[in-house]
mmCIF file of N, CA and C and ligand atoms in Angstrom:
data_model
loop_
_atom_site.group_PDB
_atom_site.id
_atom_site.type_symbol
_atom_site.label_atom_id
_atom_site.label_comp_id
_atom_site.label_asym_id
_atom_site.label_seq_id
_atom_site.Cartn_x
_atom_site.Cartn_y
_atom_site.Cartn_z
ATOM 1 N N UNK U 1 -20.896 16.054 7.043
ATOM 2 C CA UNK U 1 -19.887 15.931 5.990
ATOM 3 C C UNK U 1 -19.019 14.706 6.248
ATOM 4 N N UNK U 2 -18.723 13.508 5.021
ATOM 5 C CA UNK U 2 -17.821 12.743 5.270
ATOM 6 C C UNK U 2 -16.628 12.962 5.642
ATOM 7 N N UNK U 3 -16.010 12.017 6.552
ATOM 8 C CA UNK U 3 -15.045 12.559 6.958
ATOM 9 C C UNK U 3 -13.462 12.656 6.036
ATOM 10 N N UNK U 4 -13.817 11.656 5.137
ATOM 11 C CA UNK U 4 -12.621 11.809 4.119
ATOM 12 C C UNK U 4 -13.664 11.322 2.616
ATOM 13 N N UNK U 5 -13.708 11.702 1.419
ATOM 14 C CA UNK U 5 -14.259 11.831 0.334
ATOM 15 C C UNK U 5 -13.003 11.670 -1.004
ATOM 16 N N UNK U 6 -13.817 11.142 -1.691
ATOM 17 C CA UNK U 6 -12.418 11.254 -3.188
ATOM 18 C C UNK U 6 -12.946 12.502 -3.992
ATOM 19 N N UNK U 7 -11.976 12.808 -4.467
ATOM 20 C CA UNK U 7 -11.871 14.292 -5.133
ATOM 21 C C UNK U 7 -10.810 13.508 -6.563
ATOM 22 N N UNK U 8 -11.422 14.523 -7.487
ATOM 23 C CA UNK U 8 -10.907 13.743 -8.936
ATOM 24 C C UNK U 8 -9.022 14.223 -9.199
ATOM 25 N N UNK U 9 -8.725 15.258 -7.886
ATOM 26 C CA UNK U 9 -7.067 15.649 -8.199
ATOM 27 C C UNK U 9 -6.180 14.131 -7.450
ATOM 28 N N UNK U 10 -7.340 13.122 -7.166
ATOM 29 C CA UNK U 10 -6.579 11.881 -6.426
ATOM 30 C C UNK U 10 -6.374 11.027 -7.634
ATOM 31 N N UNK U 11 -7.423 11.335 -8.639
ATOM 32 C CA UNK U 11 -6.680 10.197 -9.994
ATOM 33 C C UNK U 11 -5.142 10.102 -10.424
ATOM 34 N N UNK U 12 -5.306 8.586 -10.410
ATOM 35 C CA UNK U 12 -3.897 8.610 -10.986
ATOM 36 C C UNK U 12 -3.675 7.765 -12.849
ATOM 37 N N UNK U 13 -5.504 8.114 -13.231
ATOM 38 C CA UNK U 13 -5.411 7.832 -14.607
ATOM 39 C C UNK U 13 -5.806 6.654 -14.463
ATOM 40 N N UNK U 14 -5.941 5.286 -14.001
ATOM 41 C CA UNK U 14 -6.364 4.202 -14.640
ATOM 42 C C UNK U 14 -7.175 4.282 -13.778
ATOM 43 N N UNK U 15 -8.784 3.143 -14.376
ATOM 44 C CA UNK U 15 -9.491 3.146 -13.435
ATOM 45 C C UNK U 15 -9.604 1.836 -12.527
ATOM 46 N N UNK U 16 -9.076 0.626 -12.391
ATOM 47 C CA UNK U 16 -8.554 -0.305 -11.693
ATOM 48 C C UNK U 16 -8.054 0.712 -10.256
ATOM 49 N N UNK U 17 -7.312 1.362 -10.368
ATOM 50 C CA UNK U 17 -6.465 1.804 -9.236
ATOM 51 C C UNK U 17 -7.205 2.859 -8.231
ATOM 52 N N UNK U 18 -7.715 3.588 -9.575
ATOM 53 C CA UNK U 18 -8.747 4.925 -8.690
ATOM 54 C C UNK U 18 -10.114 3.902 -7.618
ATOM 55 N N UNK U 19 -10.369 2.959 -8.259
ATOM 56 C CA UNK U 19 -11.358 2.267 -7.867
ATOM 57 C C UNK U 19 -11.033 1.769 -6.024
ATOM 58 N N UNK U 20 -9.388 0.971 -6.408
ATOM 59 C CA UNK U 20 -9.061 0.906 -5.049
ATOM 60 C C UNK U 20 -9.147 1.642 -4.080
ATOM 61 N N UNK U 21 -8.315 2.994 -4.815
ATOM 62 C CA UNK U 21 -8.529 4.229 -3.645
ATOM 63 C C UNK U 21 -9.661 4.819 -3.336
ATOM 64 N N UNK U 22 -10.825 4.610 -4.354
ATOM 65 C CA UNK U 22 -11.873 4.966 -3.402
ATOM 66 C C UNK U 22 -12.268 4.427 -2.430
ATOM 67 N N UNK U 23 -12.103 3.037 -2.631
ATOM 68 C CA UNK U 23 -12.294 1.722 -1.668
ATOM 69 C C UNK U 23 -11.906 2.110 -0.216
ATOM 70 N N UNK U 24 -10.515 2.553 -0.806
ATOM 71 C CA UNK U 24 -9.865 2.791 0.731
ATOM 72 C C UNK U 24 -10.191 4.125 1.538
ATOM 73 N N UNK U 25 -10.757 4.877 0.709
ATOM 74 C CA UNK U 25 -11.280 6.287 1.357
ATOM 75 C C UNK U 25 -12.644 5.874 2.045
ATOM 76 N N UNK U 26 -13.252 5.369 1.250
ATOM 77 C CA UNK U 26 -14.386 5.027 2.055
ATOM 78 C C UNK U 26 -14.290 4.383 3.062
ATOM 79 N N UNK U 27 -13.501 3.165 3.264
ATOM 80 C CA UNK U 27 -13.451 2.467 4.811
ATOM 81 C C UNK U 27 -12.691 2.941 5.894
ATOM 82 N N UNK U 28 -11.574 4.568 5.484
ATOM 83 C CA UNK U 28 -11.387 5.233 6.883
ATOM 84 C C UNK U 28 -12.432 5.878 7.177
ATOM 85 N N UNK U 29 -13.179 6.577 6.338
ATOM 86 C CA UNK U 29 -14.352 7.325 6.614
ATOM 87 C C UNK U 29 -15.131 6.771 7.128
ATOM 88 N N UNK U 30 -15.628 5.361 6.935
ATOM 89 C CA UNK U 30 -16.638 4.352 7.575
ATOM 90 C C UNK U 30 -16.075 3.885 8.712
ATOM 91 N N UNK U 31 -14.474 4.330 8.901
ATOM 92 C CA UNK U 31 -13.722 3.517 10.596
ATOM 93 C C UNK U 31 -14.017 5.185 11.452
ATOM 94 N N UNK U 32 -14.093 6.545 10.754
ATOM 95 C CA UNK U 32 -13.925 7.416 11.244
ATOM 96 C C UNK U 32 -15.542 7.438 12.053
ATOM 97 N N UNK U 33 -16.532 7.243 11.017
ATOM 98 C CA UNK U 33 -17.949 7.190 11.261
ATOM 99 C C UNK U 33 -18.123 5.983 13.026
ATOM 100 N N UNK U 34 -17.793 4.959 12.860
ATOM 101 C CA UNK U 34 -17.636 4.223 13.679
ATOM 102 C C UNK U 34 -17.253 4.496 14.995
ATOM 103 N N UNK U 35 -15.877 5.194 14.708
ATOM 104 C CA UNK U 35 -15.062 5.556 15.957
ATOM 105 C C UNK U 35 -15.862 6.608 16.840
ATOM 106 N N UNK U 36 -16.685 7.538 15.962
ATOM 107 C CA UNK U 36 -17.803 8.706 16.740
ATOM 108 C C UNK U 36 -18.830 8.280 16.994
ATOM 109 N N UNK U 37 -19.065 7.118 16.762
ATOM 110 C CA UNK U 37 -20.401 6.531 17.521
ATOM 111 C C UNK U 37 -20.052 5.308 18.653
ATOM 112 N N UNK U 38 -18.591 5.058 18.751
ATOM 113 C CA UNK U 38 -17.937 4.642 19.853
ATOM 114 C C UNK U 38 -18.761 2.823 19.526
ATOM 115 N N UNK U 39 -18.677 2.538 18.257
ATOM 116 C CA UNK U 39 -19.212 1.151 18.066
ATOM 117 C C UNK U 39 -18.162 0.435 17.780
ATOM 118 N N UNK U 40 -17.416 -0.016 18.839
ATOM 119 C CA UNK U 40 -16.238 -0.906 19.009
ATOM 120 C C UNK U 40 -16.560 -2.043 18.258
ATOM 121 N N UNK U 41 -17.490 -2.795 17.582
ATOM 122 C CA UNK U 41 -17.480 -3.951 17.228
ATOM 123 C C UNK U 41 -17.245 -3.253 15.568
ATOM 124 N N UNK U 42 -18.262 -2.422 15.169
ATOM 125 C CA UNK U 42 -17.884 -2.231 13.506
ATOM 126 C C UNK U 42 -16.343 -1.868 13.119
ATOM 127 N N UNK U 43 -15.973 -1.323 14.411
ATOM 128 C CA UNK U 43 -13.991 -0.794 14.405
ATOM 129 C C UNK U 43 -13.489 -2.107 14.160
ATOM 130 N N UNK U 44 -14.045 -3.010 14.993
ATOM 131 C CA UNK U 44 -12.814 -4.487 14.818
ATOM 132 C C UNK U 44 -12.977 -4.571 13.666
ATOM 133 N N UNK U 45 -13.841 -4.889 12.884
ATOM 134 C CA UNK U 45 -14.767 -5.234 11.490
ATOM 135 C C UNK U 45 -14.008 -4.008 10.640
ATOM 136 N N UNK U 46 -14.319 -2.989 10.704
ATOM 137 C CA UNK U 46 -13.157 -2.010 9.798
ATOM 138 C C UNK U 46 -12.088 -2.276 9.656
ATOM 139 N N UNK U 47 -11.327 -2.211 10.732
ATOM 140 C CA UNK U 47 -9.826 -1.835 10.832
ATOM 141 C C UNK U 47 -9.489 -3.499 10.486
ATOM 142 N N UNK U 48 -9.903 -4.508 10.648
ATOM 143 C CA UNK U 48 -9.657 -5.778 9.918
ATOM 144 C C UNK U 48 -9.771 -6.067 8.515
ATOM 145 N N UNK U 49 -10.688 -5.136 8.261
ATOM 146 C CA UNK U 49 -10.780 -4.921 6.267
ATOM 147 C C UNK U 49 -9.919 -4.147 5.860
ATOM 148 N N UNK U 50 -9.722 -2.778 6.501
ATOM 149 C CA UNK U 50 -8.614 -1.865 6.125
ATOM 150 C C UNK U 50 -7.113 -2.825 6.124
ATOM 151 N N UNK U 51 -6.936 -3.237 6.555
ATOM 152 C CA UNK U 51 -5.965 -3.981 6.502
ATOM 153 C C UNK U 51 -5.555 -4.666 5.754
ATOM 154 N N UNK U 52 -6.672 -5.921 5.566
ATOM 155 C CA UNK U 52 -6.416 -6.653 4.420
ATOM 156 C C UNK U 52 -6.772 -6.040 3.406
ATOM 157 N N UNK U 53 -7.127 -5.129 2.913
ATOM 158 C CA UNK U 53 -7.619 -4.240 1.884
ATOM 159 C C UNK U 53 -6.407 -3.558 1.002
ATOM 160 N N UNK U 54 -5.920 -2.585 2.491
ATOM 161 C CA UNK U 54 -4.716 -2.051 1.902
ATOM 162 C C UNK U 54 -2.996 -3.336 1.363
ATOM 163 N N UNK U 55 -3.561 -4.342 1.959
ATOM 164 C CA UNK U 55 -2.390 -5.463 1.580
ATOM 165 C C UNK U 55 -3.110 -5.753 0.213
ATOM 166 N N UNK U 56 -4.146 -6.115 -0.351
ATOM 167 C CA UNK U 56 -4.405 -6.204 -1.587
ATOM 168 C C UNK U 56 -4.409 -5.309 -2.671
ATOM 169 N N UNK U 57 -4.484 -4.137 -1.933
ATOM 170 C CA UNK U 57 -4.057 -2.755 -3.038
ATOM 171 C C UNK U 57 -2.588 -2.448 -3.139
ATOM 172 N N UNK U 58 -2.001 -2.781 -1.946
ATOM 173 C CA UNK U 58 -0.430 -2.337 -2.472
ATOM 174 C C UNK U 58 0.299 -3.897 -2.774
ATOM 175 N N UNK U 59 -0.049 -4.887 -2.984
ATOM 176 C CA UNK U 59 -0.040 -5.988 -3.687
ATOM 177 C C UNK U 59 -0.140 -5.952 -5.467
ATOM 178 N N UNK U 60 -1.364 -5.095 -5.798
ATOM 179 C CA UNK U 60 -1.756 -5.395 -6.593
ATOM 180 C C UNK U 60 -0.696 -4.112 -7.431
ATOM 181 N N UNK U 61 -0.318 -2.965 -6.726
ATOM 182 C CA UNK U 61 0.384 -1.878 -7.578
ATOM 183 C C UNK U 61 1.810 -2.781 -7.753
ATOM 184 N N UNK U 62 2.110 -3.229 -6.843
ATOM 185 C CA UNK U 62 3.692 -3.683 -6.993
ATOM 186 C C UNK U 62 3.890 -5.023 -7.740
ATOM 187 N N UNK U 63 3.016 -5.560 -8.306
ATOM 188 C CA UNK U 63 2.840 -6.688 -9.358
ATOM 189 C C UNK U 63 3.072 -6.108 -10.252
ATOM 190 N N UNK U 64 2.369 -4.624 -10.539
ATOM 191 C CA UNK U 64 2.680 -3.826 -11.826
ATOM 192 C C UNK U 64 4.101 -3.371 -11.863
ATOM 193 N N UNK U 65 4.472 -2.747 -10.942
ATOM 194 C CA UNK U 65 5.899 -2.223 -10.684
ATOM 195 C C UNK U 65 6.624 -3.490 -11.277
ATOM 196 N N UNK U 66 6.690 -4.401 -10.752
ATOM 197 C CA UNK U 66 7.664 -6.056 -11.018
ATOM 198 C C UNK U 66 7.304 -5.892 -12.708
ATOM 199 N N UNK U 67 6.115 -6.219 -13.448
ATOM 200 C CA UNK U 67 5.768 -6.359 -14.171
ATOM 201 C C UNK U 67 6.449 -5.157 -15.498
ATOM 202 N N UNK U 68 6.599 -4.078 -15.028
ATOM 203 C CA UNK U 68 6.817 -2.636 -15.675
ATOM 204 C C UNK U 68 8.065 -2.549 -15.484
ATOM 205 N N UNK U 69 8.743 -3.428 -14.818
ATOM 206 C CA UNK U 69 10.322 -2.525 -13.923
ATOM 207 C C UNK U 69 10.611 -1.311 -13.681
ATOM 208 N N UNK U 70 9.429 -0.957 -13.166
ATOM 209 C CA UNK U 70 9.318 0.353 -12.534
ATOM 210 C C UNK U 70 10.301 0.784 -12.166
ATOM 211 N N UNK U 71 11.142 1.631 -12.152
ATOM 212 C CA UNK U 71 12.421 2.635 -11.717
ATOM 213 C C UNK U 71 12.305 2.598 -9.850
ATOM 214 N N UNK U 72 10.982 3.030 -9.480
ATOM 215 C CA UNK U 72 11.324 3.431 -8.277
ATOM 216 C C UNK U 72 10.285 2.487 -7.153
ATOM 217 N N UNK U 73 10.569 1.131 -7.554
ATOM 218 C CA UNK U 73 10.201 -0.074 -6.872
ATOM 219 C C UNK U 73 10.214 -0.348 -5.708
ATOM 220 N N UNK U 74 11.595 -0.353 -5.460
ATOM 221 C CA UNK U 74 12.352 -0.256 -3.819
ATOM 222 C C UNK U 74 11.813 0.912 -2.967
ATOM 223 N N UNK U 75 11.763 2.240 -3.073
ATOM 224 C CA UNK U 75 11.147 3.027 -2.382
ATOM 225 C C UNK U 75 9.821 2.841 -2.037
ATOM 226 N N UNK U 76 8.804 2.959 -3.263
ATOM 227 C CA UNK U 76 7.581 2.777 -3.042
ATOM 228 C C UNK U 76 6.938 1.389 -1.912
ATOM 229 N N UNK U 77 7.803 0.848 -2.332
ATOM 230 C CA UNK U 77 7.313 -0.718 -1.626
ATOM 231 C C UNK U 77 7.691 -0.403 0.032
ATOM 232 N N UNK U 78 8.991 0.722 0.408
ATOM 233 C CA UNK U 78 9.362 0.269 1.440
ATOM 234 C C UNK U 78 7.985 2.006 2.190
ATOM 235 N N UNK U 79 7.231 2.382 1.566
ATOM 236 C CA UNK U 79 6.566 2.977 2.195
ATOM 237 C C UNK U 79 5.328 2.405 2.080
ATOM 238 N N UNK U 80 4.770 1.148 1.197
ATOM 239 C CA UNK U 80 3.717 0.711 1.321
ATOM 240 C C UNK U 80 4.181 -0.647 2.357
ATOM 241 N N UNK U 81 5.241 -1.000 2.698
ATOM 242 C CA UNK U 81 5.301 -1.770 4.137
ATOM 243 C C UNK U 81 5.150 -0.988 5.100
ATOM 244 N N UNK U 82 6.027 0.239 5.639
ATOM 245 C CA UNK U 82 5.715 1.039 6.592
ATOM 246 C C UNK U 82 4.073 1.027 7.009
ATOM 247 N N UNK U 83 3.760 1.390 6.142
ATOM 248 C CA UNK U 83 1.907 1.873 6.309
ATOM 249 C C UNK U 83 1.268 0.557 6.506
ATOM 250 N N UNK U 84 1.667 -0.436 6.099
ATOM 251 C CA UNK U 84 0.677 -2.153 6.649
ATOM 252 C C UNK U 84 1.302 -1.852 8.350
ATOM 253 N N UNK U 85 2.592 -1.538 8.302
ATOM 254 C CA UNK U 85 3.157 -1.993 9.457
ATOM 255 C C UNK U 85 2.283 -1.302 10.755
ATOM 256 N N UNK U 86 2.062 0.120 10.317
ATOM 257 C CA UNK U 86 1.454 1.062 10.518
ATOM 258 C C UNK U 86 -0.559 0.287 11.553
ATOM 259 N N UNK U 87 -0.773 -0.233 10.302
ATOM 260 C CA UNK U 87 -2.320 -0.758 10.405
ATOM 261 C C UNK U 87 -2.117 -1.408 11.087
ATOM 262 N N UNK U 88 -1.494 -2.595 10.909
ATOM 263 C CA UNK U 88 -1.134 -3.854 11.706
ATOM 264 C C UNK U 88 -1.352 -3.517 13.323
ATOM 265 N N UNK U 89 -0.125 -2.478 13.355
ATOM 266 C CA UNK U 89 0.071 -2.086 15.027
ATOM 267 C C UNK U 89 -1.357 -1.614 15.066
ATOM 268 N N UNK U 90 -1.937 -0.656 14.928
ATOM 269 C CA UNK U 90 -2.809 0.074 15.191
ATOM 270 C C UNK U 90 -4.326 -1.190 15.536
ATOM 271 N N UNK U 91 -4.221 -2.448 14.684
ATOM 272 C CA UNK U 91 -5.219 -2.976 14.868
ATOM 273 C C UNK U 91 -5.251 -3.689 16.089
ATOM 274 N N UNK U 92 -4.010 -4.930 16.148
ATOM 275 C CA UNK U 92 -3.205 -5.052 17.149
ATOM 276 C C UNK U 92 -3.460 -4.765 18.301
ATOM 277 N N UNK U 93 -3.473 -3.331 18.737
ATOM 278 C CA UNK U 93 -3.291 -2.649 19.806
ATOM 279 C C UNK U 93 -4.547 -2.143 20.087
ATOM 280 N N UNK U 94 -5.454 -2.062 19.377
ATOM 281 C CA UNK U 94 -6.699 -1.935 19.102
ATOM 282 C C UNK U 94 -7.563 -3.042 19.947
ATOM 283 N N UNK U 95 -6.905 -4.181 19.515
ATOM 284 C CA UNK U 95 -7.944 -5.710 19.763
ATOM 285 C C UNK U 95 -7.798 -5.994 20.925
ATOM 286 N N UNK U 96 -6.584 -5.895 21.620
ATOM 287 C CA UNK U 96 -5.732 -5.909 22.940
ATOM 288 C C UNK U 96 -6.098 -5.199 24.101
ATOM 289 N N UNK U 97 -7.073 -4.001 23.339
ATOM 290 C CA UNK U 97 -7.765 -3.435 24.496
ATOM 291 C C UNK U 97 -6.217 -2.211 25.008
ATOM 292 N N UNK U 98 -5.218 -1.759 24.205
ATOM 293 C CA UNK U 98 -4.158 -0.902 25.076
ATOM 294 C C UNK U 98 -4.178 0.465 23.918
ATOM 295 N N UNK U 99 -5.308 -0.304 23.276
ATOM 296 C CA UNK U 99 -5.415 1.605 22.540
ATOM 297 C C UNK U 99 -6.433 2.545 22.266
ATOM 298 N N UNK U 100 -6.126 3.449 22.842
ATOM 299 C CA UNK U 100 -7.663 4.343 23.156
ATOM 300 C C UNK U 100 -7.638 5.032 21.488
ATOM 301 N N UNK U 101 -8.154 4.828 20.906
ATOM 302 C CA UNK U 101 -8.661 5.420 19.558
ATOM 303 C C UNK U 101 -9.070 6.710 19.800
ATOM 304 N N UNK U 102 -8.531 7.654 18.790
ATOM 305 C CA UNK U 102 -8.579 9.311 18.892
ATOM 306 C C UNK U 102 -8.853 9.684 17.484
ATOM 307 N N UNK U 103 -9.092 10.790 16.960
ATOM 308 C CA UNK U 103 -9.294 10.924 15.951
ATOM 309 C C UNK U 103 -7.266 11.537 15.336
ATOM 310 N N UNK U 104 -6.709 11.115 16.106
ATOM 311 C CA UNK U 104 -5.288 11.513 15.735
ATOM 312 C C UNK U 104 -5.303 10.227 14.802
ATOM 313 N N UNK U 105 -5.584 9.380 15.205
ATOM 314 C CA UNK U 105 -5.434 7.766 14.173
ATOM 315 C C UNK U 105 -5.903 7.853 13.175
ATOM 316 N N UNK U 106 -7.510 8.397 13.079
ATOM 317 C CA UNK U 106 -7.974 8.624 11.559
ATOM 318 C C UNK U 106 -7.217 9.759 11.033
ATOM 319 N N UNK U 107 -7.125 10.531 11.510
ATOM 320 C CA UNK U 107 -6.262 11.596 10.565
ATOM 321 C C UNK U 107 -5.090 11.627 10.076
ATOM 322 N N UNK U 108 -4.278 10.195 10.532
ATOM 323 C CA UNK U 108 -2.992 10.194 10.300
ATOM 324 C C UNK U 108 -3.169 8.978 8.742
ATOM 325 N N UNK U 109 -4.117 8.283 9.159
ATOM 326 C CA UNK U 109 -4.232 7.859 8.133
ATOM 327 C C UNK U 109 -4.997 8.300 7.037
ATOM 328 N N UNK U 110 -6.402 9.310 7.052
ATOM 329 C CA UNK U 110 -6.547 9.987 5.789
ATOM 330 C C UNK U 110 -5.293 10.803 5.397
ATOM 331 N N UNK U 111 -4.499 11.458 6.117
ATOM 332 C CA UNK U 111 -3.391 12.638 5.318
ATOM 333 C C UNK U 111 -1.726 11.106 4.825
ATOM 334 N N UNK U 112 -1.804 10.186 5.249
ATOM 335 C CA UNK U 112 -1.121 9.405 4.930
ATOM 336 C C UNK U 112 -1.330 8.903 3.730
ATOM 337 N N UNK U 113 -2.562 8.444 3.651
ATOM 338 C CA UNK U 113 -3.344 7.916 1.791
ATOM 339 C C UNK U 113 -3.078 9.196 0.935
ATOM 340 N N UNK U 114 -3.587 10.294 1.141
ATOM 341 C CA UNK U 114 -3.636 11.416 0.513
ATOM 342 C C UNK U 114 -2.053 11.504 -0.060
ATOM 343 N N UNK U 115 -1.483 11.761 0.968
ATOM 344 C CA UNK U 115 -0.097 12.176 0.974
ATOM 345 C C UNK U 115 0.309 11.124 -0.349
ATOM 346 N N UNK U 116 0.101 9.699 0.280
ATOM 347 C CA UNK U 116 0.757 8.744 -0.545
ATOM 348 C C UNK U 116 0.151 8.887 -2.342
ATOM 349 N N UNK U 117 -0.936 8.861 -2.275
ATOM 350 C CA UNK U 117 -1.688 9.017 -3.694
ATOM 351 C C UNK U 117 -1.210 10.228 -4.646
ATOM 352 N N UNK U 118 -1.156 11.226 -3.876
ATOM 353 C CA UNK U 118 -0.894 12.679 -4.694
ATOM 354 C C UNK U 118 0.445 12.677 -4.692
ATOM 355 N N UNK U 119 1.183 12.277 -3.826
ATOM 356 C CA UNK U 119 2.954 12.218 -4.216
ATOM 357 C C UNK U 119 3.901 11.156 -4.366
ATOM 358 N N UNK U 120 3.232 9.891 -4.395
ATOM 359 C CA UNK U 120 3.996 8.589 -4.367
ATOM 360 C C UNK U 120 3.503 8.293 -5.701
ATOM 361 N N UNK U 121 2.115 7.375 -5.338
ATOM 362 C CA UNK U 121 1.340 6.605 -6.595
ATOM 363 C C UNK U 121 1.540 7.473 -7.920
ATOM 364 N N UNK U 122 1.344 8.874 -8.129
ATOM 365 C CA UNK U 122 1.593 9.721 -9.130
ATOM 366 C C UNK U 122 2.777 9.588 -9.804
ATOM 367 N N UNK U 123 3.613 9.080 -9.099
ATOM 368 C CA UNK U 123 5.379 9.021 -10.376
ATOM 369 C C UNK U 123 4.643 8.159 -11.099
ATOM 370 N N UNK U 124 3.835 6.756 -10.981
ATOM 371 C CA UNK U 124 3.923 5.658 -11.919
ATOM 372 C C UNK U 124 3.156 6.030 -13.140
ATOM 373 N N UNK U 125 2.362 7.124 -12.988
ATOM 374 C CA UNK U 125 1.756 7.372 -14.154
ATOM 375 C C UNK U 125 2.360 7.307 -15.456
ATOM 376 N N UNK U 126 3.315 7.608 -15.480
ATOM 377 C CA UNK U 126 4.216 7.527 -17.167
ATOM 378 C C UNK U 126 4.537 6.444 -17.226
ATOM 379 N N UNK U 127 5.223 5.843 -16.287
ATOM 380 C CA UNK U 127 5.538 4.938 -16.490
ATOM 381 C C UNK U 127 4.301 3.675 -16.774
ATOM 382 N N UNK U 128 3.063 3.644 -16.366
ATOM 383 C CA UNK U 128 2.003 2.332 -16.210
ATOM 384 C C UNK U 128 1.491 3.064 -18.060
ATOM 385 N N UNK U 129 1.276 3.980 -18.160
ATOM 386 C CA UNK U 129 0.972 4.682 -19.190
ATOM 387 C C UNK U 129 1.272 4.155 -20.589
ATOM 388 N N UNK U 130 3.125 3.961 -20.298
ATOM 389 C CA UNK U 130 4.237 3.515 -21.518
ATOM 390 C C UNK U 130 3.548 2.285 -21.741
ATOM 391 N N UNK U 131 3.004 1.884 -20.877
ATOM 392 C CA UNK U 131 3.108 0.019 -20.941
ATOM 393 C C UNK U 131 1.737 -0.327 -20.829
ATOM 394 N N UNK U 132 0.969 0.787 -21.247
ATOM 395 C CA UNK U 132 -0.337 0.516 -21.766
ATOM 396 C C UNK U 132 -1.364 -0.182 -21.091
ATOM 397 N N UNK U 133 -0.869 0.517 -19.663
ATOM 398 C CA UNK U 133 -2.131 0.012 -18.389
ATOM 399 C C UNK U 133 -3.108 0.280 -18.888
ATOM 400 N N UNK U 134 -4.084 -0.335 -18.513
ATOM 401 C CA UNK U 134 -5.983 0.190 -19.051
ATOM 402 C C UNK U 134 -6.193 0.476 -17.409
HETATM 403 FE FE1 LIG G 201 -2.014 3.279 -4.107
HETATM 404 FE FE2 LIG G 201 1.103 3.008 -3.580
HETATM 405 O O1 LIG G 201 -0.633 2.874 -3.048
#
C-alpha cells in the first residue's frame, strides 16, 4: 500500500491546484518508498524536488491570494514559509550527513500536507470561486 495516496475529500475544486497536490503526495510517498529501501541517492533527488516543488506550489497559490486579495493572506503565507523552512532544514541536514531519516519525517510531512489542504487551502475556495478561478 502507498504510503500516502490522494483521496477526492483533498479537493479543493480547481483542477490546477488538485493537480499540484497530487504532485506533492506522490513525491513524499516516492521519498517514503526510498527511505525503506535505504537508497540515499533517490532521497537527495526527492527531498531536492520536494522542495523546490513545494516553493512552486505555494508560490503559485499566493499569486492568487495577491491577485484575489484574499482576506487571509498573511496567515496562510506565514504557514506555507514555516513548512519550506521545515524542508529546507530537513534537506540540509539530510545532505550534511547529521540526520538519520525515520519515518517520523515522512509522517510529519504527509499529516502536515493533509492537515494543510483539508484546513488551510479549503478557506480559499469561496473566495478563488468569486473570482472565477478555472
Ligand atoms: Fe496548497 Fe497552501 O498549499
Amino acid at each position: 500500500m502507498a504510503f500516502m495516496t490522494w483521496d477526492d475529500s483533498y479537493s479543493v475544486g480547481f483542477q490546477s491546484i488538485d493537480d499540484q497536490h497530487k504532485k506533492l503526495i506522490k513525491m513524499i510517498s516516492d521519498f517514503y518508498n526510498a527511505m525503506q529501501k535505504d537508497d540515499k541517492g533517490a532521497m537527495k533527488v526527492l527531498l531536492a524536488s520536494l522542495a523546490d516543488y513545494t516553493k512552486y506550489h505555494f508560490g503559485y497559490e499566493e499569486t492568487k491570494f495577491d491577485q484575489f486579495k484574499y482576506a487571509d493572506t498573511i496567515a496562510h503565507k506565514k504557514e506555507h514559509a514555516a513548512f519550506v523552512d521545515k524542508v529546507l532544514d530537513v534537506k540540509s541536514r539530510f545532505e550534511s550527513g547529521k540526520l538519520v531519516m525515520s519515518t517520523e519525517i515522512t509522517k510529519f510531512l504527509k499529516d502536515w500536507l493533509i492537515h494543510h489542504i483539508k484546513g488551510v487551502d479549503m478557506k480559499y475556495r469561496k473566495c478563488f470561486q468569486d473570482n472565477n478561478m478555472k
